mmCIF file of C-alpha atoms in Angstrom:
data_model
loop_
_atom_site.group_PDB
_atom_site.id
_atom_site.type_symbol
_atom_site.label_atom_id
_atom_site.label_comp_id
_atom_site.label_asym_id
_atom_site.label_seq_id
_atom_site.Cartn_x
_atom_site.Cartn_y
_atom_site.Cartn_z
ATOM 1 C CA GLU T 13 1.340 14.789 5.753
ATOM 2 C CA THR T 14 -1.363 13.919 4.345
ATOM 3 C CA GLY T 15 -4.020 11.473 2.303
ATOM 4 C CA VAL T 16 -2.541 8.067 2.784
ATOM 5 C CA THR T 17 1.041 6.530 2.994
ATOM 6 C CA GLN T 18 1.966 3.139 3.183
ATOM 7 C CA THR T 19 5.463 1.763 4.550
ATOM 8 C CA PRO T 20 7.703 0.232 3.643
ATOM 9 C CA ARG T 21 7.159 0.462 0.136
ATOM 10 C CA HIS T 22 9.705 -2.286 -1.149
ATOM 11 C CA LEU T 23 9.748 -5.554 0.671
ATOM 12 C CA VAL T 24 11.750 -8.507 -0.403
ATOM 13 C CA MET T 25 11.131 -11.169 2.122
ATOM 14 C CA GLY T 26 12.056 -14.463 2.155
ATOM 15 C CA MET T 27 8.709 -17.999 2.445
ATOM 16 C CA THR T 28 9.359 -18.116 5.447
ATOM 17 C CA ASN T 29 9.748 -14.591 6.861
ATOM 18 C CA LYS T 30 6.999 -13.085 8.612
ATOM 19 C CA LYS T 31 6.482 -9.280 7.855
ATOM 20 C CA SER T 32 3.890 -6.883 7.803
ATOM 21 C CA LEU T 33 2.477 -4.188 6.052
ATOM 22 C CA LYS T 34 1.473 -0.880 7.677
ATOM 23 C CA CYS T 35 -1.314 1.835 6.147
ATOM 24 C CA GLU T 36 -2.220 5.543 7.219
ATOM 25 C CA GLN T 37 -4.181 7.669 6.665
ATOM 26 C CA HIS T 38 -4.661 11.562 7.621
ATOM 27 C CA LEU T 39 -8.302 12.098 5.805
ATOM 28 C CA GLY T 40 -10.318 11.287 9.022
ATOM 29 C CA HIS T 41 -11.994 8.597 6.660
ATOM 30 C CA ASN T 42 -14.000 5.884 8.096
ATOM 31 C CA ALA T 43 -13.177 2.851 5.162
ATOM 32 C CA MET T 44 -10.414 1.074 4.710
ATOM 33 C CA TYR T 45 -8.863 -1.248 2.030
ATOM 34 C CA TRP T 46 -6.290 -3.764 1.120
ATOM 35 C CA TYR T 47 -5.646 -4.614 -2.933
ATOM 36 C CA LYS T 48 -3.431 -6.671 -4.463
ATOM 37 C CA GLN T 49 -2.424 -5.631 -7.524
ATOM 38 C CA SER T 50 -0.494 -8.027 -10.273
ATOM 39 C CA ALA T 51 0.832 -7.383 -13.445
ATOM 40 C CA LYS T 52 -2.022 -7.750 -15.997
ATOM 41 C CA LYS T 53 -4.620 -8.678 -14.113
ATOM 42 C CA PRO T 54 -7.379 -6.037 -12.421
ATOM 43 C CA LEU T 55 -6.840 -4.480 -8.943
ATOM 44 C CA GLU T 56 -7.905 -7.659 -6.703
ATOM 45 C CA LEU T 57 -9.717 -6.368 -4.044
ATOM 46 C CA MET T 58 -8.807 -8.083 -0.495
ATOM 47 C CA PHE T 59 -9.775 -7.299 2.074
ATOM 48 C CA VAL T 60 -12.532 -4.220 3.918
ATOM 49 C CA TYR T 61 -12.232 -2.670 7.047
ATOM 50 C CA ASN T 62 -15.452 -0.128 8.156
ATOM 51 C CA PHE T 63 -15.543 1.587 11.431
ATOM 52 C CA LYS T 64 -12.282 -0.618 12.530
ATOM 53 C CA GLU T 65 -14.588 -3.882 11.671
ATOM 54 C CA GLN T 66 -13.898 -6.036 9.318
ATOM 55 C CA THR T 67 -16.471 -6.623 6.462
ATOM 56 C CA GLU T 68 -14.774 -8.186 3.747
ATOM 57 C CA ASN T 69 -12.518 -11.104 3.329
ATOM 58 C CA ASN T 70 -12.353 -12.029 -0.545
ATOM 59 C CA SER T 71 -11.729 -15.454 -0.632
ATOM 60 C CA VAL T 72 -7.991 -14.247 0.900
ATOM 61 C CA PRO T 73 -5.588 -16.911 1.710
ATOM 62 C CA SER T 74 -4.766 -17.126 5.573
ATOM 63 C CA ARG T 75 -0.949 -16.072 4.860
ATOM 64 C CA PHE T 76 -2.448 -12.947 4.906
ATOM 65 C CA SER T 77 -3.589 -11.333 7.732
ATOM 66 C CA PRO T 78 -5.533 -7.811 8.634
ATOM 67 C CA GLU T 79 -5.489 -6.234 11.117
ATOM 68 C CA CYS T 80 -7.066 -2.093 11.874
ATOM 69 C CA PRO T 81 -6.383 -0.878 15.600
ATOM 70 C CA ASN T 82 -7.961 1.644 14.266
ATOM 71 C CA SER T 83 -9.763 3.786 11.737
ATOM 72 C CA SER T 84 -6.358 5.581 10.613
ATOM 73 C CA HIS T 85 -4.576 2.248 10.914
ATOM 74 C CA LEU T 86 -3.955 -0.492 8.850
ATOM 75 C CA PHE T 87 -1.795 -3.622 9.114
ATOM 76 C CA LEU T 88 -1.754 -6.293 6.671
ATOM 77 C CA HIS T 89 0.874 -9.359 8.382
ATOM 78 C CA LEU T 90 2.547 -11.736 5.770
ATOM 79 C CA HIS T 91 3.781 -15.212 6.921
ATOM 80 C CA THR T 92 4.882 -17.975 4.971
ATOM 81 C CA LEU T 93 4.608 -16.301 1.508
ATOM 82 C CA GLN T 94 4.494 -17.989 -2.065
ATOM 83 C CA PRO T 95 6.414 -16.664 -4.885
ATOM 84 C CA GLU T 96 2.781 -15.759 -6.129
ATOM 85 C CA ASP T 97 2.505 -13.303 -3.661
ATOM 86 C CA SER T 98 4.968 -10.757 -5.214
ATOM 87 C CA ALA T 99 3.022 -7.765 -6.704
ATOM 88 C CA LEU T 100 2.112 -4.526 -4.977
ATOM 89 C CA TYR T 101 -0.223 -4.379 -2.408
ATOM 90 C CA LEU T 102 -2.208 -1.499 -2.453
ATOM 91 C CA CYS T 103 -4.195 0.311 1.059
ATOM 92 C CA ALA T 104 -7.013 2.936 0.451
ATOM 93 C CA SER T 105 -9.560 4.368 2.405
ATOM 94 C CA SER T 106 -12.924 6.222 1.780
ATOM 95 C CA PRO T 107 -15.003 8.938 4.002
ATOM 96 C CA ALA T 108 -17.707 5.720 4.662
ATOM 97 C CA LEU T 109 -18.058 2.217 2.823
ATOM 98 C CA ALA T 110 -21.509 2.538 0.813
ATOM 99 C CA GLY T 111 -24.195 5.514 0.528
ATOM 100 C CA GLY T 112 -22.192 8.312 -0.435
ATOM 101 C CA ALA T 113 -20.806 10.232 -3.598
ATOM 102 C CA TYR T 114 -17.188 10.149 -2.982
ATOM 103 C CA GLU T 115 -14.300 8.091 -4.633
ATOM 104 C CA GLN T 116 -11.278 5.812 -2.559
ATOM 105 C CA TYR T 117 -8.430 7.340 -1.616
ATOM 106 C CA PHE T 118 -4.816 5.154 -2.950
ATOM 107 C CA GLY T 119 -0.990 4.816 -1.074
ATOM 108 C CA PRO T 120 1.577 3.932 -3.062
ATOM 109 C CA GLY T 121 1.454 1.153 -2.790
ATOM 110 C CA THR T 122 4.385 -1.820 -0.675
ATOM 111 C CA ARG T 123 6.097 -3.689 -4.100
ATOM 112 C CA LEU T 124 6.732 -7.161 -2.596
ATOM 113 C CA THR T 125 9.314 -9.513 -3.157
ATOM 114 C CA VAL T 126 8.976 -13.229 -2.197
ATOM 115 C CA THR T 127 12.197 -14.878 -2.915
ATOM 116 C CA ALA H 28 -21.024 -11.544 -10.633
ATOM 117 C CA GLN H 29 -20.109 -8.281 -11.205
ATOM 118 C CA SER H 30 -17.201 -7.659 -13.774
ATOM 119 C CA VAL H 31 -15.539 -4.250 -15.483
ATOM 120 C CA SER H 32 -14.094 -5.004 -19.484
ATOM 121 C CA GLN H 33 -11.627 -2.237 -21.011
ATOM 122 C CA HIS H 34 -11.100 -3.374 -23.940
ATOM 123 C CA ASN H 35 -8.040 -1.113 -25.034
ATOM 124 C CA HIS H 36 -4.507 -2.806 -22.878
ATOM 125 C CA HIS H 37 -2.122 -0.655 -24.469
ATOM 126 C CA VAL H 38 -2.839 3.006 -27.405
ATOM 127 C CA ILE H 39 0.422 4.327 -28.367
ATOM 128 C CA LEU H 40 -0.609 7.394 -29.258
ATOM 129 C CA SER H 41 1.012 10.866 -30.960
ATOM 130 C CA GLU H 42 0.650 14.203 -29.437
ATOM 131 C CA ALA H 43 -2.328 16.014 -30.241
ATOM 132 C CA ALA H 44 -3.942 13.272 -31.208
ATOM 133 C CA SER H 45 -7.565 12.307 -29.987
ATOM 134 C CA LEU H 46 -7.863 9.751 -27.302
ATOM 135 C CA GLU H 47 -11.260 6.998 -26.312
ATOM 136 C CA LEU H 48 -10.336 4.096 -23.928
ATOM 137 C CA GLY H 49 -13.522 2.118 -23.103
ATOM 138 C CA CYS H 50 -14.855 0.496 -21.024
ATOM 139 C CA ASN H 51 -18.179 -1.609 -20.374
ATOM 140 C CA TYR H 52 -19.611 -3.314 -17.162
ATOM 141 C CA SER H 53 -21.795 -5.989 -16.280
ATOM 142 C CA TYR H 54 -24.280 -5.172 -13.016
ATOM 143 C CA GLY H 55 -27.198 -4.340 -13.956
ATOM 144 C CA GLY H 56 -28.538 -2.146 -11.030
ATOM 145 C CA THR H 57 -27.433 1.551 -9.712
ATOM 146 C CA VAL H 58 -23.784 2.085 -10.421
ATOM 147 C CA ASN H 59 -20.960 4.391 -10.121
ATOM 148 C CA LEU H 60 -18.293 4.598 -12.081
ATOM 149 C CA PHE H 61 -14.638 5.856 -11.790
ATOM 150 C CA TRP H 62 -11.309 6.004 -13.681
ATOM 151 C CA TYR H 63 -7.855 5.938 -12.230
ATOM 152 C CA VAL H 64 -4.822 7.302 -13.733
ATOM 153 C CA GLN H 65 -1.207 5.773 -12.085
ATOM 154 C CA TYR H 66 1.670 7.712 -13.754
ATOM 155 C CA PRO H 67 5.009 5.749 -13.685
ATOM 156 C CA GLY H 68 6.028 5.481 -9.852
ATOM 157 C CA GLN H 69 2.679 6.757 -8.305
ATOM 158 C CA HIS H 70 -0.215 6.003 -6.600
ATOM 159 C CA LEU H 71 -3.544 6.009 -8.091
ATOM 160 C CA GLN H 72 -5.463 8.689 -8.384
ATOM 161 C CA LEU H 73 -8.776 9.854 -9.384
ATOM 162 C CA LEU H 74 -9.686 11.620 -12.685
ATOM 163 C CA LEU H 75 -13.470 11.322 -12.982
ATOM 164 C CA LYS H 76 -16.536 10.051 -11.554
ATOM 165 C CA TYR H 77 -20.049 9.630 -11.908
ATOM 166 C CA PHE H 78 -22.643 8.831 -9.787
ATOM 167 C CA SER H 79 -26.051 10.853 -10.574
ATOM 168 C CA GLY H 80 -27.411 13.553 -13.426
ATOM 169 C CA ASP H 81 -26.026 14.536 -16.363
ATOM 170 C CA PRO H 82 -23.916 11.526 -17.713
ATOM 171 C CA LEU H 83 -21.576 13.764 -19.410
ATOM 172 C CA VAL H 84 -18.799 14.146 -16.695
ATOM 173 C CA LYS H 85 -15.229 16.425 -16.039
ATOM 174 C CA GLY H 86 -12.806 15.519 -15.282
ATOM 175 C CA ILE H 87 -8.905 16.906 -14.517
ATOM 176 C CA LYS H 88 -6.443 17.560 -17.481
ATOM 177 C CA GLY H 89 -9.243 17.735 -19.696
ATOM 178 C CA PHE H 90 -10.233 14.322 -19.583
ATOM 179 C CA GLU H 91 -14.386 13.363 -19.723
ATOM 180 C CA ALA H 92 -16.182 10.579 -19.770
ATOM 181 C CA GLU H 93 -19.854 9.547 -20.943
ATOM 182 C CA PHE H 94 -22.217 7.251 -18.930
ATOM 183 C CA ILE H 95 -24.446 5.288 -21.303
ATOM 184 C CA LYS H 96 -26.466 3.307 -19.159
ATOM 185 C CA SER H 97 -28.114 1.253 -22.739
ATOM 186 C CA LYS H 98 -24.833 0.313 -23.733
ATOM 187 C CA PHE H 99 -23.673 -0.384 -19.567
ATOM 188 C CA SER H 100 -20.427 2.235 -21.022
ATOM 189 C CA PHE H 101 -17.912 5.150 -19.580
ATOM 190 C CA ASN H 102 -15.846 5.147 -22.231
ATOM 191 C CA LEU H 103 -12.615 7.805 -20.795
ATOM 192 C CA ARG H 104 -12.257 10.297 -23.640
ATOM 193 C CA LYS H 105 -9.498 13.381 -23.970
ATOM 194 C CA PRO H 106 -9.382 15.220 -27.451
ATOM 195 C CA SER H 107 -6.275 15.917 -27.586
ATOM 196 C CA VAL H 108 -2.921 14.168 -25.540
ATOM 197 C CA GLN H 109 -0.348 15.351 -24.566
ATOM 198 C CA TRP H 110 3.099 13.594 -23.689
ATOM 199 C CA SER H 111 2.589 13.966 -19.192
ATOM 200 C CA ASP H 112 -0.493 11.668 -20.402
ATOM 201 C CA THR H 113 1.479 8.622 -19.922
ATOM 202 C CA ALA H 114 0.178 6.104 -17.434
ATOM 203 C CA GLU H 115 -1.897 3.839 -17.155
ATOM 204 C CA TYR H 116 -5.675 4.280 -16.849
ATOM 205 C CA PHE H 117 -8.513 1.815 -14.602
ATOM 206 C CA CYS H 118 -12.187 1.755 -15.212
ATOM 207 C CA ALA H 119 -13.751 1.257 -11.828
ATOM 208 C CA VAL H 120 -16.973 0.584 -11.224
ATOM 209 C CA ARG H 121 -18.711 -0.178 -7.628
ATOM 210 C CA SER H 122 -22.772 -0.750 -6.738
ATOM 211 C CA GLY H 123 -25.082 1.457 -5.509
ATOM 212 C CA ASN H 124 -24.995 -1.181 -2.280
ATOM 213 C CA THR H 125 -21.526 -1.856 -1.469
ATOM 214 C CA GLY H 126 -18.103 -0.154 -1.393
ATOM 215 C CA LYS H 127 -17.215 -2.629 -3.184
ATOM 216 C CA LEU H 128 -14.577 -1.842 -6.458
ATOM 217 C CA ILE H 129 -14.122 -3.554 -8.912
ATOM 218 C CA PHE H 130 -11.691 -2.661 -10.965
ATOM 219 C CA GLY H 131 -11.127 -3.366 -15.169
ATOM 220 C CA GLN H 132 -7.135 -4.486 -15.730
ATOM 221 C CA GLY H 133 -6.573 -1.242 -16.698
ATOM 222 C CA THR H 134 -4.991 0.859 -20.090
ATOM 223 C CA THR H 135 -1.382 1.248 -20.877
ATOM 224 C CA LEU H 136 -1.414 4.712 -22.808
ATOM 225 C CA GLN H 137 2.086 5.613 -24.442
ATOM 226 C CA VAL H 138 1.669 8.873 -26.391
ATOM 227 C CA LYS H 139 5.418 9.293 -27.769
ATOM 228 C CA PRO H 140 6.536 13.772 -27.917
#
């Protein structure tokens, strides 16, 4: 496979459940990102990792917990979510964090519904 | 704080019509500019980007955008749209010092055959 993959593609969970979203990039990139895409709102950056180290937490509630075991994999652990957390969660990667003429490559997203 | 504004939220055009989608940003320093497209059921993909040099950049599928620094704008254009251009279009800005991308809220383009 090439590019950025995300699993699962769809997830329905109750407010008391614990689940995890997985992202994998096959591009040899060093920076990875989690975004939240809600209807009628701009994409919101949630977390940034650079060489496995978290460099940004954009005031995300603690019920979202990211994990980056290596530069190719990124997880988003979810627990005790609220219905307003229902959204499309996008993962992206880029060769580096800054300083170069490159773009971010996005995965297809996980459509999350919290009931 | 940086922000990106896309003025057109929903645009409906007939095939062969010309397209211009507005994008303005607020940031005074060096910026990198992007337009991404999201076709129905598909992931976000890059249309074009500007980093430096010629302010008129050409992207895939006949799209182009012009960076006008004095107007803080990066409008997207296509002279003749096709039905297959139906999608959501996002403008994004990255400050030269960080990797943080700030997105506009998107423009939904519907092209009628």
